[in-house]
PDB file of C-alpha atoms in Angstrom:
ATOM      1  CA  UNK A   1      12.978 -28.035   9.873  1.00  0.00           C
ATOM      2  CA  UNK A   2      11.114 -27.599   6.662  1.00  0.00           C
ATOM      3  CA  UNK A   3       9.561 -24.759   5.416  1.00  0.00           C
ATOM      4  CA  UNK A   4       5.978 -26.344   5.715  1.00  0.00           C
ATOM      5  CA  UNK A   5       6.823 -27.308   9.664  1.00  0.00           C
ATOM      6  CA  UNK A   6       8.400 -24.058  10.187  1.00  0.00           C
ATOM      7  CA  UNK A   7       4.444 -22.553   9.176  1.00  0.00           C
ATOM      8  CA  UNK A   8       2.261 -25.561  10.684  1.00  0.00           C
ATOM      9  CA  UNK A   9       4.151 -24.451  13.714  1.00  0.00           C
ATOM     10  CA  UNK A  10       3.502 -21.015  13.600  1.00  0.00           C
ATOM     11  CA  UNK A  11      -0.073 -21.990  12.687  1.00  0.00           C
ATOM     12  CA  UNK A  12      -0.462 -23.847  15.953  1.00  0.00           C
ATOM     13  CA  UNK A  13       1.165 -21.628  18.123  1.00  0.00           C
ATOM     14  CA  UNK A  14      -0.757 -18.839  17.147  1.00  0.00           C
ATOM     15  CA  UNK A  15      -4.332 -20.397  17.670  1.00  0.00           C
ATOM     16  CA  UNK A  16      -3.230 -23.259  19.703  1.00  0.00           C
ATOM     17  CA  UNK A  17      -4.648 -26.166  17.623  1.00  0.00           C
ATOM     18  CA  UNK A  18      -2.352 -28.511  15.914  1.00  0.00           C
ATOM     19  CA  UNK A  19      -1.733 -27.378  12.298  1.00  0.00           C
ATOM     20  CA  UNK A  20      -0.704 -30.425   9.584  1.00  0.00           C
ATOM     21  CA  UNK A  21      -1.199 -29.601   5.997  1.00  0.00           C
ATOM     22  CA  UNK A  22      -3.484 -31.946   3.884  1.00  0.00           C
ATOM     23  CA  UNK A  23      -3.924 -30.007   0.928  1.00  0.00           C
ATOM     24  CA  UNK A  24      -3.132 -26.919  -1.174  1.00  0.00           C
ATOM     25  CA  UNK A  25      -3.174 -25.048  -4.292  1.00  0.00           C
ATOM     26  CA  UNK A  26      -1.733 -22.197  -5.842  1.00  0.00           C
ATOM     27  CA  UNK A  27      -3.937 -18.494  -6.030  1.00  0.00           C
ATOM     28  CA  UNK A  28      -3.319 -15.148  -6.996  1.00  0.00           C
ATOM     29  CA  UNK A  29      -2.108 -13.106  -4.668  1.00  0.00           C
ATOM     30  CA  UNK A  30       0.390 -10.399  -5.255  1.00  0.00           C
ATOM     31  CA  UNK A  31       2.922 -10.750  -7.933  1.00  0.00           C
ATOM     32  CA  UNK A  32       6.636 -10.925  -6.430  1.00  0.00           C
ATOM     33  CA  UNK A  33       5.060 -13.996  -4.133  1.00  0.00           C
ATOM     34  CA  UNK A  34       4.128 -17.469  -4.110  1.00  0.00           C
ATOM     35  CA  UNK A  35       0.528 -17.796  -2.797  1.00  0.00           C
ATOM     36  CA  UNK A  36      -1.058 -20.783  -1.845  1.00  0.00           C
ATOM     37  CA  UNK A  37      -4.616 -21.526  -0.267  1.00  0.00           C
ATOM     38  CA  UNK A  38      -3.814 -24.570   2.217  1.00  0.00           C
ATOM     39  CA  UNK A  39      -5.890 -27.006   4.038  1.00  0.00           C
ATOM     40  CA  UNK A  40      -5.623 -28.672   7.354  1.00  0.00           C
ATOM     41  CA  UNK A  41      -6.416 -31.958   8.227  1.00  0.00           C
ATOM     42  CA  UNK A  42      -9.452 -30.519  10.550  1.00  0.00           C
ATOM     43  CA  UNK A  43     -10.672 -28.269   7.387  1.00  0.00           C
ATOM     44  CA  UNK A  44      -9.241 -24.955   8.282  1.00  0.00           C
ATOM     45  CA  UNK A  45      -8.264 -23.551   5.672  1.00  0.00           C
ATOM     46  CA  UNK A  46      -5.606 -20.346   5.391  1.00  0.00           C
ATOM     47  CA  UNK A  47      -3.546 -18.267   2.646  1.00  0.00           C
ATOM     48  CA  UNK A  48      -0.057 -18.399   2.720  1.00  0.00           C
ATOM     49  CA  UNK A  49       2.442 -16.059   1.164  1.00  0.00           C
ATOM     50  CA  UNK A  50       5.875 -17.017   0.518  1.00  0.00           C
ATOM     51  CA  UNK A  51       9.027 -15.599  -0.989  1.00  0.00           C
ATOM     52  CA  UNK A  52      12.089 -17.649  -2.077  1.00  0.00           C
ATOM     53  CA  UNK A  53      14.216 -14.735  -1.713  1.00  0.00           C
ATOM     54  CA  UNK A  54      13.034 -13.264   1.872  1.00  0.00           C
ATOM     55  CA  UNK A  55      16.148 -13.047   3.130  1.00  0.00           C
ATOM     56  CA  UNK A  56      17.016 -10.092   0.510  1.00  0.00           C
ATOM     57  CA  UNK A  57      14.186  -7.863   2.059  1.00  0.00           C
ATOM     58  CA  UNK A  58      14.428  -8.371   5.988  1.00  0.00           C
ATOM     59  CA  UNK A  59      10.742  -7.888   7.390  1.00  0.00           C
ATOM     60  CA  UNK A  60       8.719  -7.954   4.486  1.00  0.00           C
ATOM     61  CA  UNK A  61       5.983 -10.450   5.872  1.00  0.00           C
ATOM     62  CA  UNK A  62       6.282  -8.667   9.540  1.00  0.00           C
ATOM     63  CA  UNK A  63       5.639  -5.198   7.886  1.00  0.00           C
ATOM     64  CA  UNK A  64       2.930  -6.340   6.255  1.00  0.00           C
ATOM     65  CA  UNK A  65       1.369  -8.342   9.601  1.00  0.00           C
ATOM     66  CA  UNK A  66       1.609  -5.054  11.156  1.00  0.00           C
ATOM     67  CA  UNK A  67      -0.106  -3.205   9.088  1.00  0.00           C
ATOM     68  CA  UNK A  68      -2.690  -5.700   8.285  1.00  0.00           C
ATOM     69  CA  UNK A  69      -3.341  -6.000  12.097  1.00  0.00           C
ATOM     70  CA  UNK A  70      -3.714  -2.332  12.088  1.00  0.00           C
ATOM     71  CA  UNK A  71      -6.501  -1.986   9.156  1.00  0.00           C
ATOM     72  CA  UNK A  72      -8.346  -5.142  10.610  1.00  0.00           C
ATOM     73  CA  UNK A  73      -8.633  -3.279  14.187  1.00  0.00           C
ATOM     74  CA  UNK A  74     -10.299  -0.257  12.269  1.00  0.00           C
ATOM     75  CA  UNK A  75     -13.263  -2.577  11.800  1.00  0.00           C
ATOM     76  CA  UNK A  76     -14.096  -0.377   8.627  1.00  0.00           C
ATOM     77  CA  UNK A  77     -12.848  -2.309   5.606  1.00  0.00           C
ATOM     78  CA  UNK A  78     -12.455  -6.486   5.248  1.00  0.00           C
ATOM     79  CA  UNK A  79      -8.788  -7.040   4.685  1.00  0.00           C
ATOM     80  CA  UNK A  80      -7.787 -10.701   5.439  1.00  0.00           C
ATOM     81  CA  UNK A  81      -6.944 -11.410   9.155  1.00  0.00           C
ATOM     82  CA  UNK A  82      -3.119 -11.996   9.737  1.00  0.00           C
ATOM     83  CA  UNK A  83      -2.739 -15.247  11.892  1.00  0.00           C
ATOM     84  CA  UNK A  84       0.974 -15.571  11.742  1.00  0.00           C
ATOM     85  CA  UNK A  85       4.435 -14.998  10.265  1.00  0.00           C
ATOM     86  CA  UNK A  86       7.821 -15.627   9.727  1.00  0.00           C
ATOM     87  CA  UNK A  87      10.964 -14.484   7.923  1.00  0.00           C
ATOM     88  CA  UNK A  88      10.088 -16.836   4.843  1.00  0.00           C
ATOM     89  CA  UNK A  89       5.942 -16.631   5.040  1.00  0.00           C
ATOM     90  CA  UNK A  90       2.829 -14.853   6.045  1.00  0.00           C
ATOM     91  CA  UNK A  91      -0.581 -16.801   6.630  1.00  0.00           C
ATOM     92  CA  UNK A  92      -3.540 -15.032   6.554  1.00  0.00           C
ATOM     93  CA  UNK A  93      -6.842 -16.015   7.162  1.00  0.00           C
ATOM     94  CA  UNK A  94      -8.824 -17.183   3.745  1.00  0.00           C
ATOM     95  CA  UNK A  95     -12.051 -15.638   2.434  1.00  0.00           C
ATOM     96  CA  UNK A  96     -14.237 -16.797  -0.011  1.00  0.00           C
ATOM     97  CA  UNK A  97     -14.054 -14.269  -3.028  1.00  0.00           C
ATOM     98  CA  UNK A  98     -16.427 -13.710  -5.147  1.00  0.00           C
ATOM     99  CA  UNK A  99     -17.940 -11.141  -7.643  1.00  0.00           C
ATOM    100  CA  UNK A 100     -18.474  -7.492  -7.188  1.00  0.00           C
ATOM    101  CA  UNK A 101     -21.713  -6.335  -5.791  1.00  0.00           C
ATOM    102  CA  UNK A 102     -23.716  -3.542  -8.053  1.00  0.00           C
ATOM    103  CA  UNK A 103     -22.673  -0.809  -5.147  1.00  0.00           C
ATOM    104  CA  UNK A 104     -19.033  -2.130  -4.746  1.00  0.00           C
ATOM    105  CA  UNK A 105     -17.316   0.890  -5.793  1.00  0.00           C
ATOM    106  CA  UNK A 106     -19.446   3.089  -3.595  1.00  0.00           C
ATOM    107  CA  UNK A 107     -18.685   0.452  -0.721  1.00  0.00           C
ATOM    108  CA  UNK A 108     -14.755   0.580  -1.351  1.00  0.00           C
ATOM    109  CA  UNK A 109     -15.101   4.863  -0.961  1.00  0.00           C
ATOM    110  CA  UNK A 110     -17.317   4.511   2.293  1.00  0.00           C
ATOM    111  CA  UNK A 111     -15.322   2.235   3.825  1.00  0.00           C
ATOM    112  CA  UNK A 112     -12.004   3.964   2.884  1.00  0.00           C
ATOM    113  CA  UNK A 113     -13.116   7.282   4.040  1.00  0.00           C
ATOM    114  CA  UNK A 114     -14.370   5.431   7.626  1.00  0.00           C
ATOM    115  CA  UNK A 115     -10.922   3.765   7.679  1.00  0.00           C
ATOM    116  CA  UNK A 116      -9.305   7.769   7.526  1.00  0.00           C
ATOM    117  CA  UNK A 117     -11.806   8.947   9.946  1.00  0.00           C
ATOM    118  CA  UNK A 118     -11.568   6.628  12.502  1.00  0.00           C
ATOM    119  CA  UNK A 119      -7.073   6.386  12.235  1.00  0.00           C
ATOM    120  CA  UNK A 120      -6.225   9.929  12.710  1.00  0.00           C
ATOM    121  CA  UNK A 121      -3.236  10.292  14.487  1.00  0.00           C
ATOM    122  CA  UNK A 122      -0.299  13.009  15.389  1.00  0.00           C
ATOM    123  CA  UNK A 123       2.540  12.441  13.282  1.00  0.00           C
ATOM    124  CA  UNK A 124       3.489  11.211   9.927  1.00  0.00           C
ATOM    125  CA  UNK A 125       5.214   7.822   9.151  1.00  0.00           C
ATOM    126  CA  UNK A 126       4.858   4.489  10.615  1.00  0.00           C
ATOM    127  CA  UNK A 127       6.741   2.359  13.266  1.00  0.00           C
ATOM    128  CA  UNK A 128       8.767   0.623  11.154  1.00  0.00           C
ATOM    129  CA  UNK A 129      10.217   0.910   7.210  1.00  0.00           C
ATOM    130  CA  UNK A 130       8.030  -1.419   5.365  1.00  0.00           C
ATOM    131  CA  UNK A 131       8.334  -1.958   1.537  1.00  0.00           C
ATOM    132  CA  UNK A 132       6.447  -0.915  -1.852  1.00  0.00           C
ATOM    133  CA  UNK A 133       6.406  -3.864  -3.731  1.00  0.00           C
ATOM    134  CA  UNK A 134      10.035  -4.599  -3.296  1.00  0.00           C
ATOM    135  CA  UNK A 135      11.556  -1.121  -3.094  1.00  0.00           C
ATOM    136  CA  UNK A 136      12.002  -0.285   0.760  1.00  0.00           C
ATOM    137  CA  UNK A 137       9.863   2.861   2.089  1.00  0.00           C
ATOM    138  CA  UNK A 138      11.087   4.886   4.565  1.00  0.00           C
ATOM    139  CA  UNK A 139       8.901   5.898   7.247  1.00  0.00           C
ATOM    140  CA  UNK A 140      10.484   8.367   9.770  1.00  0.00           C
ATOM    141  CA  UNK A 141       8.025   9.924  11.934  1.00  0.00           C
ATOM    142  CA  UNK A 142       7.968  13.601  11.063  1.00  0.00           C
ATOM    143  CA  UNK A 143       5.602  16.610  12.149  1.00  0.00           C
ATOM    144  CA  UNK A 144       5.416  17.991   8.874  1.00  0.00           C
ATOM    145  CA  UNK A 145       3.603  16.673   5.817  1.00  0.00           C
ATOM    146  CA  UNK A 146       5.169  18.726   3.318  1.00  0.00           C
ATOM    147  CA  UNK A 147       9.245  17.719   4.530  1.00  0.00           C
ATOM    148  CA  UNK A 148       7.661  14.047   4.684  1.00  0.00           C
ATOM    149  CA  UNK A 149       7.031  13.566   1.218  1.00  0.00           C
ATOM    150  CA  UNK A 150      10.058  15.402   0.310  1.00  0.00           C
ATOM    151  CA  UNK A 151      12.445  13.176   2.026  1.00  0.00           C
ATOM    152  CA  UNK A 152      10.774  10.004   2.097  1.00  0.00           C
ATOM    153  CA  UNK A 153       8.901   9.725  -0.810  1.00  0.00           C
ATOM    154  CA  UNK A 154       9.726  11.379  -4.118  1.00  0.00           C
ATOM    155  CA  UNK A 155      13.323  12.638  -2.463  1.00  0.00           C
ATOM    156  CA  UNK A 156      13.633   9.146  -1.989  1.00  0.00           C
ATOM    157  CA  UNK A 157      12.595   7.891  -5.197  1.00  0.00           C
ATOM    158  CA  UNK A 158      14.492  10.196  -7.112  1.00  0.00           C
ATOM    159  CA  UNK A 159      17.289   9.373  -5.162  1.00  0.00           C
ATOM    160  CA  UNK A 160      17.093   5.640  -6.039  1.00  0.00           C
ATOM    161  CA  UNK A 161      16.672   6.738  -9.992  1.00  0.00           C
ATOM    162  CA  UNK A 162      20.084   9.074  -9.108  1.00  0.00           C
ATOM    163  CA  UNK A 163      21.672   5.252  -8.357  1.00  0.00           C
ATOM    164  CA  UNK A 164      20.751   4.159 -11.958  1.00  0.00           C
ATOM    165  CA  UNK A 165      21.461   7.142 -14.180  1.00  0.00           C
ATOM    166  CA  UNK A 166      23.247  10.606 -14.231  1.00  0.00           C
ATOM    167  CA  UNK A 167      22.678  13.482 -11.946  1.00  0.00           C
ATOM    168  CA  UNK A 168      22.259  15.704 -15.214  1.00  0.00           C
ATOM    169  CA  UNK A 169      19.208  13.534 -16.606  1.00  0.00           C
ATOM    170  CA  UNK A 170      16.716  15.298 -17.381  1.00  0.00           C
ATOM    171  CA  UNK A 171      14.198  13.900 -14.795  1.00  0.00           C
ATOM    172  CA  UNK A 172      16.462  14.510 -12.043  1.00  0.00           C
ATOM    173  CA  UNK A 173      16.675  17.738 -12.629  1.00  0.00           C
ATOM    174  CA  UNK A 174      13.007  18.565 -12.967  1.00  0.00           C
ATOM    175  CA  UNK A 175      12.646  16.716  -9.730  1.00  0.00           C
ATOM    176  CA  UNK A 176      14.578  18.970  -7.811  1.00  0.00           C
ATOM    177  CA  UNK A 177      12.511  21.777  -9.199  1.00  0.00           C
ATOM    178  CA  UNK A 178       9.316  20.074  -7.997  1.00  0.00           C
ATOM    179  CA  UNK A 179      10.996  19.512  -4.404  1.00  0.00           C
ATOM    180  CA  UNK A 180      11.689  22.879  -4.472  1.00  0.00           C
ATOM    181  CA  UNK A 181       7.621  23.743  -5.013  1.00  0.00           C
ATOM    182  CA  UNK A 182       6.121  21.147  -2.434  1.00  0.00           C
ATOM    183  CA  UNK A 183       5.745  23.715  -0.101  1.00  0.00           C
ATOM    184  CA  UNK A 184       3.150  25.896  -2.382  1.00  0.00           C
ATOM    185  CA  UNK A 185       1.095  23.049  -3.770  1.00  0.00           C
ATOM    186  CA  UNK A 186       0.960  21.186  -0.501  1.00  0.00           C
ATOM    187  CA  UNK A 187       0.918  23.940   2.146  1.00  0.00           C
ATOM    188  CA  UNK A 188      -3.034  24.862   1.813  1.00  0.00           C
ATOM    189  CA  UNK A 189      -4.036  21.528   2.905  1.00  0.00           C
ATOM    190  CA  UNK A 190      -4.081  21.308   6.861  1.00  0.00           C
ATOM    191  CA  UNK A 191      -5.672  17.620   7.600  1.00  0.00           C
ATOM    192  CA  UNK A 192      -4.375  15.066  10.585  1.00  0.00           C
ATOM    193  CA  UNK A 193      -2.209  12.301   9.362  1.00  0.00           C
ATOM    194  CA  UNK A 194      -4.332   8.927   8.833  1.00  0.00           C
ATOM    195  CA  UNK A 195      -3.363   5.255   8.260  1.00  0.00           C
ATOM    196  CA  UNK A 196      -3.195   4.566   4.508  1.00  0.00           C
ATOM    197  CA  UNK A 197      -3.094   1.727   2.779  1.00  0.00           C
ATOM    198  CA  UNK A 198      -0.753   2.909   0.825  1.00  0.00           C
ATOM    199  CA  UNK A 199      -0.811   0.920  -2.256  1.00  0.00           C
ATOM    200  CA  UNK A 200      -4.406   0.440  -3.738  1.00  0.00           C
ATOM    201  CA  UNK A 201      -4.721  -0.457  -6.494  1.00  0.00           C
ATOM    202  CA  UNK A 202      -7.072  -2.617  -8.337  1.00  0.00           C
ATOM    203  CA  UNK A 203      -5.050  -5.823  -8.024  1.00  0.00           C
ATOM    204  CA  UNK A 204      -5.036  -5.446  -4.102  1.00  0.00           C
ATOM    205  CA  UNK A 205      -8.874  -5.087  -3.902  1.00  0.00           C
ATOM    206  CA  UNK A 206     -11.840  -7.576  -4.323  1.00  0.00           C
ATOM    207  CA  UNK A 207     -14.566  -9.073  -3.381  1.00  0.00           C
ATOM    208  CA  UNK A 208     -15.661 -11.355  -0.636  1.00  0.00           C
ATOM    209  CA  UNK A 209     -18.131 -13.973  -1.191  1.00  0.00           C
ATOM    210  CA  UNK A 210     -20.845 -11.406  -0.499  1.00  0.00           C
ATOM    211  CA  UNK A 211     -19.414  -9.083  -2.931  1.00  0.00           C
ATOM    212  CA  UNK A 212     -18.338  -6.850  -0.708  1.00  0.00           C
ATOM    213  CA  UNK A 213     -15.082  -5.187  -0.742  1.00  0.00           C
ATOM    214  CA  UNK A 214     -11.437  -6.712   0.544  1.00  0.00           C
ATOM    215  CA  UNK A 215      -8.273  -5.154   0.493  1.00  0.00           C
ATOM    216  CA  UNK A 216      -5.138  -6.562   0.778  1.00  0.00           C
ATOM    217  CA  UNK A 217      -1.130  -6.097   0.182  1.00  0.00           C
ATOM    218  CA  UNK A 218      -0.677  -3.035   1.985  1.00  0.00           C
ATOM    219  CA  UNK A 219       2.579  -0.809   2.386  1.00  0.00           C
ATOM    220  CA  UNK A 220       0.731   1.243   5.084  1.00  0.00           C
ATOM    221  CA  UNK A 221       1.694   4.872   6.983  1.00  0.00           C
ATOM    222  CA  UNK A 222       0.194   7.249   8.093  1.00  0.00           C
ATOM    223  CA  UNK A 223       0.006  10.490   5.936  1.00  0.00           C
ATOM    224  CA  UNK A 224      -2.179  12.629   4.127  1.00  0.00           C
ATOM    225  CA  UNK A 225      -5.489  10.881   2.983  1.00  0.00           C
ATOM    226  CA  UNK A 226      -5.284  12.461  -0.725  1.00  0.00           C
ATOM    227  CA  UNK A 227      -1.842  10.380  -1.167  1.00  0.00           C
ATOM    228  CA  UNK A 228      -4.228   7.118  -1.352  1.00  0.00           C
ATOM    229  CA  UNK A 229      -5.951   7.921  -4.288  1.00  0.00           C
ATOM    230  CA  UNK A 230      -2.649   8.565  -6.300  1.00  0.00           C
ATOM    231  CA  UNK A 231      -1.967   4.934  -6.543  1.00  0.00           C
ATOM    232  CA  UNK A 232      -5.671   4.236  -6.761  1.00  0.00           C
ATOM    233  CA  UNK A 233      -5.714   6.490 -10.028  1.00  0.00           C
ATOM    234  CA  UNK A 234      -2.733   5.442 -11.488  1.00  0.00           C
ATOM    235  CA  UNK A 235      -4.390   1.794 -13.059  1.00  0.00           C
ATOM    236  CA  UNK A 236      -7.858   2.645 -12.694  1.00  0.00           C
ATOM    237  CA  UNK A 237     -10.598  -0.258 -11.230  1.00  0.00           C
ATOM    238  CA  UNK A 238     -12.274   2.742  -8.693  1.00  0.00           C
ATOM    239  CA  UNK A 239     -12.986   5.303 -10.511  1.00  0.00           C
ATOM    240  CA  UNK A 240     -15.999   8.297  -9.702  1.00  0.00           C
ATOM    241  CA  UNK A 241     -18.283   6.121  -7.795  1.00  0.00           C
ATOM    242  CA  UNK A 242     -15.652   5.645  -5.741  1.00  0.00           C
ATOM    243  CA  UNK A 243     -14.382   9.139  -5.011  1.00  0.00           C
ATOM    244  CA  UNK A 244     -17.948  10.696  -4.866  1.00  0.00           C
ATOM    245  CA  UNK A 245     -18.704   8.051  -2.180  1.00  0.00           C
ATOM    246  CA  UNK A 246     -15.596   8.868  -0.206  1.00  0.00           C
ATOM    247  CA  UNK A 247     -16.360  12.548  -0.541  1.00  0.00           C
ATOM    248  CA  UNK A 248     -19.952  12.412   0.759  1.00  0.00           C
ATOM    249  CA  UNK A 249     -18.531  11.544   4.022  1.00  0.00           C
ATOM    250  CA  UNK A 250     -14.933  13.697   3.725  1.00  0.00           C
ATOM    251  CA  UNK A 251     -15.157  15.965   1.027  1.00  0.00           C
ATOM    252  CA  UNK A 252     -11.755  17.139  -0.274  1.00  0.00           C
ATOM    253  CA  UNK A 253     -10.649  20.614  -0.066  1.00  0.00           C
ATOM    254  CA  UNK A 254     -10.040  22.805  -2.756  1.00  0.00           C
ATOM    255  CA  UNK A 255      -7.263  22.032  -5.126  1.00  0.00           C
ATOM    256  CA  UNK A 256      -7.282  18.158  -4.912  1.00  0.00           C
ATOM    257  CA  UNK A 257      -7.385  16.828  -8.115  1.00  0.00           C
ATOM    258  CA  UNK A 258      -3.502  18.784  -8.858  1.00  0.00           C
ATOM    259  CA  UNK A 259      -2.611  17.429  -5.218  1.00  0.00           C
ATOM    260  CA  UNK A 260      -3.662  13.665  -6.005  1.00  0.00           C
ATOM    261  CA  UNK A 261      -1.615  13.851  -9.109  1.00  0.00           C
ATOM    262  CA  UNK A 262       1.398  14.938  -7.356  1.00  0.00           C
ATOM    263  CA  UNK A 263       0.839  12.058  -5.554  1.00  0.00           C
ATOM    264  CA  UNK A 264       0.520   9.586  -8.243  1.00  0.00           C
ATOM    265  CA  UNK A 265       3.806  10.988  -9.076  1.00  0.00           C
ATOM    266  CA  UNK A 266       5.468   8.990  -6.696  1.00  0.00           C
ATOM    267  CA  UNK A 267       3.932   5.401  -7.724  1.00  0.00           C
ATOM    268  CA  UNK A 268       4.948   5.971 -10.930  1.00  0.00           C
ATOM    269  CA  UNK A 269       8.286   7.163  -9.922  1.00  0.00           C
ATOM    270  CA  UNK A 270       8.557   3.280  -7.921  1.00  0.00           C
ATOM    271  CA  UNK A 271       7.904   1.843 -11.169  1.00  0.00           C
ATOM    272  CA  UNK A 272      10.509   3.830 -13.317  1.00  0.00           C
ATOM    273  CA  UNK A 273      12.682   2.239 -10.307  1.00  0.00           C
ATOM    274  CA  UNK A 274      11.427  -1.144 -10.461  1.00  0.00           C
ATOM    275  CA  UNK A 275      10.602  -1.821 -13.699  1.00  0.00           C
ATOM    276  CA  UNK A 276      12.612   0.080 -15.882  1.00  0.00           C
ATOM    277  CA  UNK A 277      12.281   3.255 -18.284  1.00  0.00           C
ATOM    278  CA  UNK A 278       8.806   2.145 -20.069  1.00  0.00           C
ATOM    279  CA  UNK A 279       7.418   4.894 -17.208  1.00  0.00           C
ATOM    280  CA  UNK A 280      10.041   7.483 -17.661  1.00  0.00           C
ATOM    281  CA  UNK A 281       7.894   9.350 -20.355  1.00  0.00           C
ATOM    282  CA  UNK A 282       4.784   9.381 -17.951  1.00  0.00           C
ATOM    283  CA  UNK A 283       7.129  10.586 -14.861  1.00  0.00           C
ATOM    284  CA  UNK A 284       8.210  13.390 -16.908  1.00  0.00           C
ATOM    285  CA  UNK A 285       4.966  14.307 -18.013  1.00  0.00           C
ATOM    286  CA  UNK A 286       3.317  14.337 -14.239  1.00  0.00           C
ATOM    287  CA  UNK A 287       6.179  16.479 -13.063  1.00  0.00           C
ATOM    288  CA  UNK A 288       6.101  18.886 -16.154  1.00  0.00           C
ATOM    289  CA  UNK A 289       1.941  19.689 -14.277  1.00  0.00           C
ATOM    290  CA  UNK A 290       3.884  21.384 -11.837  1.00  0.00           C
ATOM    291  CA  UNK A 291       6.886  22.795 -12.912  1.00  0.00           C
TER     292      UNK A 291
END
């Protein structure tokens, strides 16, 4: 069976009308994917996400249903509805996009800091490993916050730069000094664990036809509500409107701004890992804030 049958059959089953492709064409959508806006010969219309190399990162499209499911049940931010998936695909329901209202920003804070309020939850991590762009993100659930990031986030990214390099580089070894301080910039901060995004930035937000904000791509867990604004820093495209917005309904604690660059730390420590050493200078400086 072809690709295309293997999704027109997951299209039916899922909402139980026959599914035959009439039409498509190619749209943005995430960069290590091929995405597609296709029509069906009784006008529906979906986006599809595929990847010609699925195979080399098992559950990629079923991590991301999950977690897509998850942030549409919230009811507090648009994020395109996930109708169905495979190993090879994801379809997703398509929206009409369109420009960004005048009070967008302020929208995208609001609804963020309803999408915290409304997820808290017991323990850090997520059902499943899911992926950050194509590096795989552990997600053990854990009690504590602090031992959380340590292990599975910049422990873990460090680790993976360990893989590439020597243990005496220079980065390596002001990492372990950092790990070694989590506990003193992190321990002040005692907050629930909420479902995150986890990796907003401006190319996974938009606007809908009524200019509204939609978010998309996730890599979602649940953790500590400052770590979404360290990828959401790290390229800009939110900015204060944002924050304040998000603020005047959860107001950070004391301390933040240090606390949101530690965790911009590990975004750019993904992209040292994926993309090579054009972000070791910028890793080295975020780390050298703290130690």
């Amino acid at each position: 069976m072809s690709l295309q049958a293997r999704i027109e059959t997951a299209i039916t089953e899922a909402t139980g009308k026959p599914a035959r492709f009439v039409g498509s064409h190619s749209t943005p959508g995430g960069c290590i994917n091929d995405s597609r806006i296709v029509t069906l010969k009784d006008g529906r219309r979906f986006f599809i996400k595929t990847h010609s190399d699925a195979k080399s990162y098992p559950g990629i499209f079923a991590c991301e249903f999950e977690a897509l499911a998850l942030l549409t049940e919230t009811g507090a931010v648009r994020v395109p509805r996930p109708v169905a998936c495979g190993d090879e695909f994801i379809v997703l329901e398509a929206y009409a996009a369109g420009s960004k209202g005048a009070g967008w920003h302020e929208q995208c804070g609001r609804q963020l800091a309803q999408l915290h309020q409304r997820t808290q939850a017991s323990r850090f991590g997520f059902a499943r490993d899911n992926y950050l762009g194509t590096t795989q993100q552990p997600n053990h659930w854990s009690d504590s916050w602090i031992d959380f990031w340590r292990d599975q986030r910049l422990g873990w990214q460090l680790q993976l730069f360990a893989e590439k390099t020597g243990a005496d580089d220079p980065l390596l070894q002001l990492g372990d000094r950092l790990l070694a301080r989590l506990g003193e910039i992190l321990g002040g901060v005692d907050e629930p664990p909420v479902l995150l995004h986890g990796d907003l930035w401006a190319g996974n937000a938009a606007a809908d036809e009524h200019g509204e904000p939609v978010i998309y791509d996730p890599a979602s867990y649940y953790g500590q509500r400052e770590a979404e604004f360290g990828m959401m820093r790290l390229f800009g495209g939110f900015g204060p409107r944002c924050e304040a917005a998000y603020q005047d309904l959860w107001p950070f604690q004391d301390g933040f701004d240090e606390r949101i660059s530690l965790y911009r730390l590990y975004h750019e420590l993904n992209h040292l890992n994926l993309f090579g050493r054009s972000y070791y200078e910028s890793c080295i400086a975020t780390m050298k804030l703290f130690v």
